[in-house]
Coordinates of C-alpha atoms and ligand atoms in Angstrom, one line a residue:
X1 CA 0.3 -0.2 -0.1
X2 CA 1.1 3.4 -0.8
X3 CA -0.1 7.1 0.4
X4 CA 1.2 10.8 -0.1
X5 CA 1.5 11.1 4.3
X6 CA 0.7 8.6 7.0
X7 CA -0.6 9.3 10.0
X8 CA 0.2 7.1 12.7
X9 CA -2.7 8.0 15.5
X10 CA -6.2 9.1 15.3
X11 CA -6.0 11.5 18.3
X12 CA -7.1 15.6 17.5
X13 CA -3.5 15.6 16.1
X14 CA -3.5 13.1 13.4
X15 CA -7.3 14.3 12.9
X16 CA -6.6 17.5 12.2
X17 CA -3.9 16.9 10.4
X18 CA -6.2 14.3 8.2
X19 CA -9.0 16.9 7.5
X20 CA -6.9 19.5 6.8
X21 CA -4.5 17.9 4.1
X22 CA -8.6 16.3 2.3
X23 CA -10.0 19.1 2.4
X24 CA -6.2 20.6 0.3
X25 CA -6.7 17.4 -1.8
X26 CA -3.6 15.2 -0.2
X27 CA -4.1 11.9 0.2
X28 CA -3.3 10.4 3.7
X29 CA -3.8 6.9 5.4
X30 CA -4.7 6.8 9.4
X31 CA -3.6 4.0 11.6
X32 CA -5.0 3.4 14.8
X33 CA -4.5 1.3 17.6
X34 CA -7.0 1.3 19.0
X35 CA -10.6 1.0 18.8
X36 CA -13.1 3.8 17.8
X37 CA -15.6 3.2 20.6
X38 CA -12.4 3.6 22.6
X39 CA -10.7 6.2 20.8
X40 CA -14.4 8.4 20.9
X41 CA -14.4 8.7 25.1
X42 CA -10.9 9.0 26.1
X43 CA -12.0 11.9 28.6
X44 CA -9.5 14.3 28.4
X45 CA -9.4 18.4 27.7
X46 CA -12.3 20.8 27.9
X47 CA -10.9 24.1 27.0
X48 CA -10.0 25.4 23.5
X49 CA -8.6 28.0 23.0
X50 CA -10.3 30.7 20.4
X51 CA -7.1 29.9 17.7
X52 CA -8.2 25.8 17.3
X53 CA -12.3 27.2 17.3
X54 CA -11.3 29.2 14.5
X55 CA -9.2 26.1 12.8
X56 CA -11.4 23.6 13.6
X57 CA -14.6 26.6 11.7
X58 CA -11.8 26.3 8.4
X59 CA -12.1 22.7 8.3
X60 CA -15.8 22.8 8.2
X61 CA -16.6 20.2 11.3
X62 CA -17.3 23.1 14.3
X63 CA -20.8 22.7 13.2
X64 CA -21.5 20.9 16.8
X65 CA -19.0 22.4 18.1
X66 CA -21.1 26.4 17.7
X67 CA -24.4 25.0 18.9
X68 CA -22.7 23.2 21.7
X69 CA -19.7 25.0 22.7
X70 CA -20.2 26.9 26.2
X71 CA -18.2 31.0 25.6
X72 CA -16.4 31.6 28.2
X73 CA -14.8 35.1 28.8
X74 CA -13.3 34.4 32.6
X75 CA -11.8 32.2 35.1
X76 CA -11.9 32.3 38.6
X77 CA -8.5 32.3 40.7
X78 CA -9.2 31.1 44.4
X79 CA -6.9 31.1 47.7
X80 CA -6.7 32.0 50.9
X81 CA -10.6 31.9 51.3
X82 CA -10.6 34.5 48.3
X83 CA -12.3 33.9 44.7
X84 CA -11.6 36.3 41.7
X85 CA -12.2 36.5 38.4
X86 CA -9.6 37.3 36.0
X87 CA -12.0 38.3 33.0
X88 CA -10.2 36.8 30.4
X89 CA -11.9 38.8 27.4
X90 CA -11.5 42.4 28.9
X91 CA -7.7 41.9 28.7
X92 CA -7.2 39.9 26.1
X93 CA -8.4 41.4 23.4
X94 CA -11.8 40.4 23.4
X95 CA -10.2 36.8 23.0
X96 CA -12.0 34.0 24.8
X97 CA -12.7 30.5 25.1
X98 CA -14.6 27.5 24.8
X99 CA -15.5 24.1 26.8
X100 CA -16.3 21.7 24.5
X101 CA -14.9 17.9 25.4
X102 CA -12.3 15.9 23.7
X103 CA -13.6 13.4 23.1
X104 CA -16.8 15.7 21.3
X105 CA -13.8 17.4 18.7
X106 CA -12.9 13.7 17.8
X107 CA -16.2 12.3 17.2
X108 CA -16.9 15.2 14.4
X109 CA -13.7 14.7 13.2
X110 CA -14.6 10.9 13.2
X111 CA -17.9 11.3 11.5
X112 CA -16.7 13.5 9.1
X113 CA -13.5 11.5 8.2
X114 CA -16.1 8.4 7.9
X115 CA -18.7 10.4 5.6
X116 CA -16.3 11.5 3.1
X117 CA -13.5 8.2 3.0
X118 CA -9.8 8.7 3.3
X119 CA -9.2 5.7 4.8
X120 CA -9.3 5.5 8.7
X121 CA -8.1 1.9 10.2
X122 CA -8.8 0.9 13.5
X123 CA -7.0 -1.5 15.9
X124 CA -4.2 -1.5 13.1
X125 CA -1.6 -0.7 15.3
X126 CA 1.8 0.6 14.1
X127 CA 4.8 -1.5 15.2
X128 CA 7.8 0.9 13.8
X129 CA 8.1 3.3 11.4
X130 CA 11.3 4.0 8.7
X131 CA 12.1 7.9 9.0
X132 CA 14.6 7.4 6.5
X133 CA 12.1 5.7 3.3
X134 CA 9.4 6.7 5.1
X135 CA 7.7 3.9 5.8
X136 CA 5.1 2.3 8.4
X137 CA 4.8 -1.4 9.8
X138 CA 1.7 -2.7 10.8
X139 CA 0.3 -5.1 12.0
X140 CA -1.9 -5.3 8.5
X141 CA 1.7 -5.0 6.6
X142 CA 3.6 -2.0 5.4
X143 CA 2.5 1.5 3.9
X144 CA 5.2 3.4 2.0
X145 CA 4.4 7.3 2.1
X146 CA 6.1 10.5 1.1
X147 CA 6.0 11.8 4.6
X148 CA 5.4 9.8 7.7
X149 CA 3.0 12.5 10.4
X150 CA 3.5 10.4 14.3
X151 CA 1.2 11.9 15.9
X152 CA 0.7 9.0 18.4
X153 CA 0.5 10.2 21.7
X154 CA 3.7 10.4 24.8
X155 CA 3.3 6.9 24.3
X156 CA 3.7 5.6 21.1
X157 CA 6.5 3.7 18.7
X158 CA 7.1 7.4 16.3
X159 CA 9.5 8.8 18.0
X160 CA 11.6 5.7 19.2
X161 CA 11.6 5.3 15.7
X162 CA 14.9 8.4 15.7
X163 CA 18.0 7.3 15.6
X164 CA 19.5 6.9 19.5
X165 CA 22.2 11.2 19.1
X166 CA 19.6 13.0 16.8
X167 CA 16.8 14.3 19.6
X168 CA 17.5 16.2 22.8
X169 CA 14.8 15.7 25.5
X170 CA 14.7 18.5 27.7
X171 CA 12.2 16.8 31.1
X172 CA 10.3 17.2 34.9
X173 CA 8.1 15.0 36.3
X174 CA 5.7 16.9 38.9
X175 CA 5.8 14.9 42.7
X176 CA 1.6 14.8 42.0
X177 CA -1.2 13.6 39.4
X178 CA -4.6 14.5 39.2
X179 CA -7.9 13.0 40.5
X180 CA -10.3 13.9 37.6
X181 CA -14.3 12.9 37.9
X182 CA -16.8 13.2 35.1
X183 CA -20.2 14.1 38.2
X184 CA -23.2 14.0 36.3
X185 CA -24.7 17.5 37.8
X186 CA -25.2 21.2 37.3
X187 CA -21.7 22.9 37.0
X188 CA -22.2 25.1 40.6
X189 CA -20.4 28.2 39.0
X190 CA -20.8 29.1 35.7
X191 CA -16.7 29.9 35.0
X192 CA -13.9 27.4 35.7
X193 CA -11.6 27.6 39.0
X194 CA -8.3 27.2 40.0
X195 CA -8.3 26.1 43.1
X196 CA -4.5 26.6 45.9
X197 CA -5.9 25.4 48.8
X198 CA -3.3 23.9 51.9
X199 CA -4.0 20.2 51.1
X200 CA -3.2 20.6 47.7
X201 CA -4.7 22.0 44.4
X202 CA -8.3 21.5 43.3
X203 CA -10.2 22.7 39.9
X204 CA -13.5 22.9 39.0
X205 CA -15.2 22.3 35.5
X206 CA -17.5 21.6 33.5
X207 CA -18.4 19.9 30.3
X208 CA -22.1 21.0 29.8
X209 CA -25.3 21.6 32.2
X210 CA -25.7 18.8 32.8
X211 CA -22.1 17.3 34.0
X212 CA -18.9 19.1 35.6
X213 CA -15.5 17.8 34.8
X214 CA -13.5 18.5 38.6
X215 CA -10.0 17.7 39.9
X216 CA -7.8 17.6 42.8
X217 CA -3.9 16.7 42.8
X218 CA -3.2 14.0 44.1
X219 CA 0.0 11.5 44.2
X220 CA 0.9 10.2 41.1
X221 CA 0.7 6.6 41.5
X222 CA -2.2 6.6 43.9
X223 CA -5.4 4.7 42.4
X224 CA -8.7 6.0 42.0
X225 CA -10.0 3.0 42.7
X226 CA -8.4 3.8 46.7
X227 CA -11.1 7.1 46.8
X228 CA -14.7 6.3 47.8
X229 CA -16.8 8.1 45.5
X230 CA -17.5 10.4 49.8
X231 CA -13.8 11.0 49.9
X232 CA -13.8 12.7 47.0
X233 CA -16.9 15.0 47.6
X234 CA -15.1 15.6 50.7
X235 CA -11.3 16.5 49.3
X236 CA -13.3 19.1 46.5
X237 CA -15.8 20.8 49.2
X238 CA -13.4 21.7 51.8
X239 CA -11.1 23.3 48.9
X240 CA -13.0 24.8 47.4
X241 CA -15.3 26.1 50.4
X242 CA -15.8 29.7 50.2
X243 CA -19.1 31.8 52.6
X244 CA -22.0 31.7 51.6
X245 CA -21.2 29.3 47.9
X246 CA -22.0 25.4 48.3
X247 CA -20.3 22.9 45.5
X248 CA -23.8 20.5 44.3
X249 CA -22.7 17.0 44.2
X250 CA -24.1 14.3 42.1
X251 CA -23.7 10.4 40.9
X252 CA -19.7 10.4 39.8
X253 CA -19.2 8.2 36.4
X254 CA -16.2 8.1 36.0
X255 CA -13.0 9.0 38.1
X256 CA -8.8 8.3 36.7
X257 CA -5.9 9.7 38.0
X258 CA -2.9 11.1 35.6
X259 CA 0.4 11.9 36.7
X260 CA 1.8 15.3 35.8
X261 CA 4.7 16.0 33.4
X262 CA 7.3 19.0 31.0
X263 CA 8.4 17.1 28.1
X264 CA 10.0 18.3 24.8
X265 CA 11.8 16.5 22.8
X266 CA 13.6 18.4 20.2
X267 CA 13.9 18.4 16.9
X268 CA 10.1 17.9 15.9
X269 CA 11.5 15.8 12.7
X270 CA 13.6 13.4 11.1
X271 CA 14.0 12.7 7.4
X272 CA 10.4 11.7 6.5
X273 CA 9.4 11.5 10.0
X274 CA 7.3 14.5 11.4
X275 CA 5.9 14.2 15.4
X276 CA 2.7 16.6 15.9
X277 CA 1.5 16.9 19.7
X278 CA 2.0 14.5 22.7
X279 CA 4.2 12.3 20.4
X280 CA 6.4 15.4 20.6
X281 CA 5.1 17.3 23.8
X282 CA 3.5 16.7 26.9
X283 CA 2.7 19.8 29.1
X284 CA 1.0 19.8 32.8
X285 CA -2.3 20.1 32.3
X286 CA -3.3 23.1 35.0
X287 CA -2.3 25.7 31.7
X288 CA -5.3 23.3 29.4
X289 CA -2.7 23.5 26.4
X290 CA -1.5 20.3 25.4
X291 CA -4.7 19.5 22.7
X292 CA -4.6 23.2 21.7
X293 CA -0.2 23.1 20.6
X294 CA -1.6 19.5 19.0
X295 CA -3.9 20.9 16.4
X296 CA -1.5 23.7 15.9
X297 CA 1.1 21.7 15.3
X298 CA -1.2 19.9 12.8
X299 CA -2.4 23.1 11.3
X300 CA 1.3 24.1 10.4
X301 CA 2.2 20.6 9.2
X302 CA -0.5 20.7 6.8
X303 CA -0.3 24.5 5.7
X304 CA 4.0 23.1 4.7
X305 CA 2.6 20.2 2.6
X306 CA 0.4 22.5 0.8
X307 CA 3.5 24.4 -0.1
X308 CA 5.2 21.7 -1.3
X309 CA 2.7 19.4 -3.0
X310 CA 1.7 23.0 -4.7
X311 CA 5.1 23.0 -6.0
X312 CA 6.0 26.5 -3.7
X313 CA 9.2 24.6 -1.9
X314 CA 10.5 22.9 1.6
X315 CA 10.8 25.8 3.4
X316 CA 8.1 25.4 5.6
X317 CA 8.9 21.7 5.7
X318 CA 11.9 22.7 6.8
X319 CA 11.3 25.8 9.7
X320 CA 8.6 23.3 10.8
X321 CA 10.2 22.2 13.9
X322 CA 11.7 25.1 15.1
X323 CA 7.8 26.9 14.5
X324 CA 6.3 24.2 16.2
X325 CA 9.0 25.2 19.2
X326 CA 9.2 28.3 19.4
X327 CA 4.8 27.9 20.7
X328 CA 5.6 24.3 22.1
X329 CA 8.1 26.6 24.5
X330 CA 5.8 29.4 25.8
X331 CA 3.0 27.6 26.2
X332 CA 5.6 25.0 28.5
X333 CA 6.7 27.9 30.7
X334 CA 2.6 29.6 30.9
X335 CA 1.7 26.0 31.7
X336 CA 4.8 25.0 34.6
X337 CA 4.2 28.7 36.4
X338 CA 0.6 28.0 36.6
X339 CA 1.8 24.6 37.7
X340 CA 4.1 25.6 40.6
X341 CA 1.6 29.0 41.4
X342 CA -1.4 26.7 42.5
X343 CA -0.1 23.4 43.5
X344 CA 1.1 22.3 46.8
X345 CA 4.5 22.1 46.4
X346 CA 5.9 21.2 50.1
X347 CA 6.0 21.3 53.7
X348 CA 8.0 24.6 52.9
X349 CA 6.4 27.8 54.8
X350 CA 8.7 29.4 52.6
X351 CA 8.1 28.6 48.9
X352 CA 3.7 29.3 50.8
X353 CA 4.1 32.3 51.1
X354 CA 5.7 33.4 47.8
X355 CA 2.9 31.7 45.8
X356 CA -0.1 33.3 47.9
X357 CA 2.4 36.1 47.3
X358 CA 2.1 35.0 43.3
X359 CA -1.6 34.3 43.4
X360 CA -2.2 38.2 45.2
X361 CA -0.5 40.0 42.3
X362 CA -2.5 37.8 39.6
X363 CA -5.1 39.4 41.0
X364 CA -4.9 42.2 41.2
X365 CA -2.1 44.3 39.1
X366 CA -3.7 44.6 35.4
X367 CA -0.4 44.3 33.7
X368 CA 0.1 40.2 35.4
X369 CA -3.7 39.3 35.1
X370 CA -3.5 40.3 31.1
X371 CA -0.2 37.6 30.8
X372 CA -2.0 35.2 32.7
X373 CA -4.9 36.2 30.1
X374 CA -3.2 36.1 26.6
X375 CA -1.3 33.2 27.7
X376 CA -4.4 31.3 28.3
X377 CA -6.8 32.5 25.9
X378 CA -3.7 31.3 23.1
X379 CA -1.1 34.0 22.2
X380 CA -1.8 35.5 18.5
X381 CA 1.7 36.3 17.7
X382 CA 2.5 32.2 18.4
X383 CA 0.7 31.5 15.0
Ligands
LIG401 P1 -3.5 11.7 22.0 O1 -4.6 12.5 22.5 O2 -2.9 11.1 22.9 O3 -3.8 10.9 21.0 C1 -2.7 9.9 20.5 C2 -3.5 8.3 19.9 O4 -2.9 7.9 19.2 C3 -3.1 6.2 19.6 N1 -1.5 5.2 19.1 C4 -1.2 4.6 18.6 N2 -1.6 4.3 17.2 C5 -1.0 3.3 16.6 N3 -0.1 2.8 16.5 C6 0.5 3.4 18.2 N4 1.6 2.6 18.0 C7 -0.2 3.9 18.9 N5 0.8 4.1 20.1 C8 -0.9 5.3 20.2 C9 -3.4 6.5 20.5 O5 -4.3 5.6 20.6 C10 -4.5 7.7 19.8 O6 -5.5 7.4 19.8 O7 -2.1 12.9 21.1 P2 -2.3 14.3 20.5 O8 -3.5 13.6 19.3 O9 -1.1 14.5 20.3 O10 -3.3 15.1 21.2 C11 -2.9 15.4 22.9 C12 -4.1 15.4 23.2 O11 -4.8 14.5 23.9 C13 -3.1 16.3 25.4 O12 -3.1 17.3 24.6 C14 -4.3 16.7 26.3 O13 -5.7 16.2 26.6 C15 -4.3 17.3 27.0 N6 -4.9 17.3 27.7 C16 -5.8 18.9 28.1 N7 -5.3 19.8 26.8 C17 -5.7 20.9 26.3 O14 -5.7 21.2 25.5 N8 -7.2 21.7 27.3 C18 -7.5 21.1 28.8 O15 -8.5 21.2 28.9 C19 -6.5 19.7 28.5 N9 -7.1 18.9 30.0 C20 -5.9 17.3 29.0 C21 -6.7 17.4 30.3 C22 -5.0 16.1 29.5 C23 -5.6 15.3 30.4 N10 -4.5 14.1 30.7 C24 -5.7 12.8 30.9 C25 -3.4 13.6 30.1 C26 -6.4 17.0 31.3 C27 -6.1 16.2 31.4 C28 -6.6 15.3 32.8
LIG402 C1 -11.1 19.9 31.7 O1 -12.0 20.5 31.8 O2 -10.7 19.0 32.0 C2 -9.9 21.2 31.9 C3 -10.1 22.3 32.5 C4 -9.1 23.5 32.8 C5 -8.0 22.8 32.8 C6 -8.0 21.2 32.2 C7 -8.9 20.0 32.6 O3 -6.4 23.5 32.6

């Protein structure tokens, strides 16, 4: 089998790239390890930057997003028994975020691809890739390609297809994780709340008018099964408590623990292989950047390939890695900053005083709040 672009992985990166190529008349085959059911129900991100929404609209996969996505023009930061609103849109040139689950983005992209026809093969694990020859070895045989897009996430096989010594890896692992739940209850507040508390971080988010998505900081190697529903609600209640406000509870539909790390592999390209999204970089979820970075990489690669197949040379393919890494490192810094400002890092009282002072500064200085706001909604200068 032969194709122009072989795409490994049907997450947001692979599916977005496939969609953009399809609209430009460039052939691709998407190979995905898991079932459609599994990929469509993997609960992860929920915050889309304006730039991500704009791209999905251009790609004509935003009908449901435009109906069901919830626009938020602010977030709250809570600490020391106070809740402060950061007016994102006022501070960041009228740009906002949209709450729409990654599961829904993936469903929309899969439906569009299956309707229009280019191959999307589920349950087809890729075993290895050859970046020099442009060959993908998978369970059913070989796929020869002009270009391989490694969109197979952090644990995929594409990154390890790059010969030793080529990549430089930058990494930080955090000594905590997030216990996340999806609960069948109306959100108790209409915008996100990021809470710093002596017992640890908590985040109140949502998926819809009936579904809430909540997180608490926990040990990274804890199992979600060790947490009873009552224990989770108790922890959420204590960490987010505020005079005159109540956290509504409901049945927990799903729970899971996720570790937190920062990771970047440079460069994001070798031979015919281009790494896209989590395959090349990971951010801790506190800045809500992972999915948005994956979509931005996919756009950059699609534009470079459209240029190249259109006979306009390979300048953009050559600068793919450099262009993506600028945005990636901005998101790494922002996510690291949000993470270390908001989580319980240690029992060190000096460190805790610095965190509180930083939170007070961000919620009282317009300049500091503007910096948070423009990074959170997505910097247009990084496009
Ligand atoms: P994905 O989504 O991991 O997709 C990779 C796909 O590749 C498949 N695969 C293979 N296929 C074939 N052969 C192989 N050998 C393969 N190995 C793997 C996998 O099955 C999968 O389908 O990577 P992608 O596309 O780069 O997308 C990245 C995003 O999923 C990720 O960055 C975000 O979910 C991160 N994230 C958030 N990002 C945001 O922008 N905003 C958020 O609010 C946000 N919240 C989060 C998050 C991630 C979280 N977790 C669970 C890590 C909240 C959480 C809790
Ligand atoms: C989510 O709704 O899943 C979510 C929101 C904001 C984050 C991370 C996750 O920073």
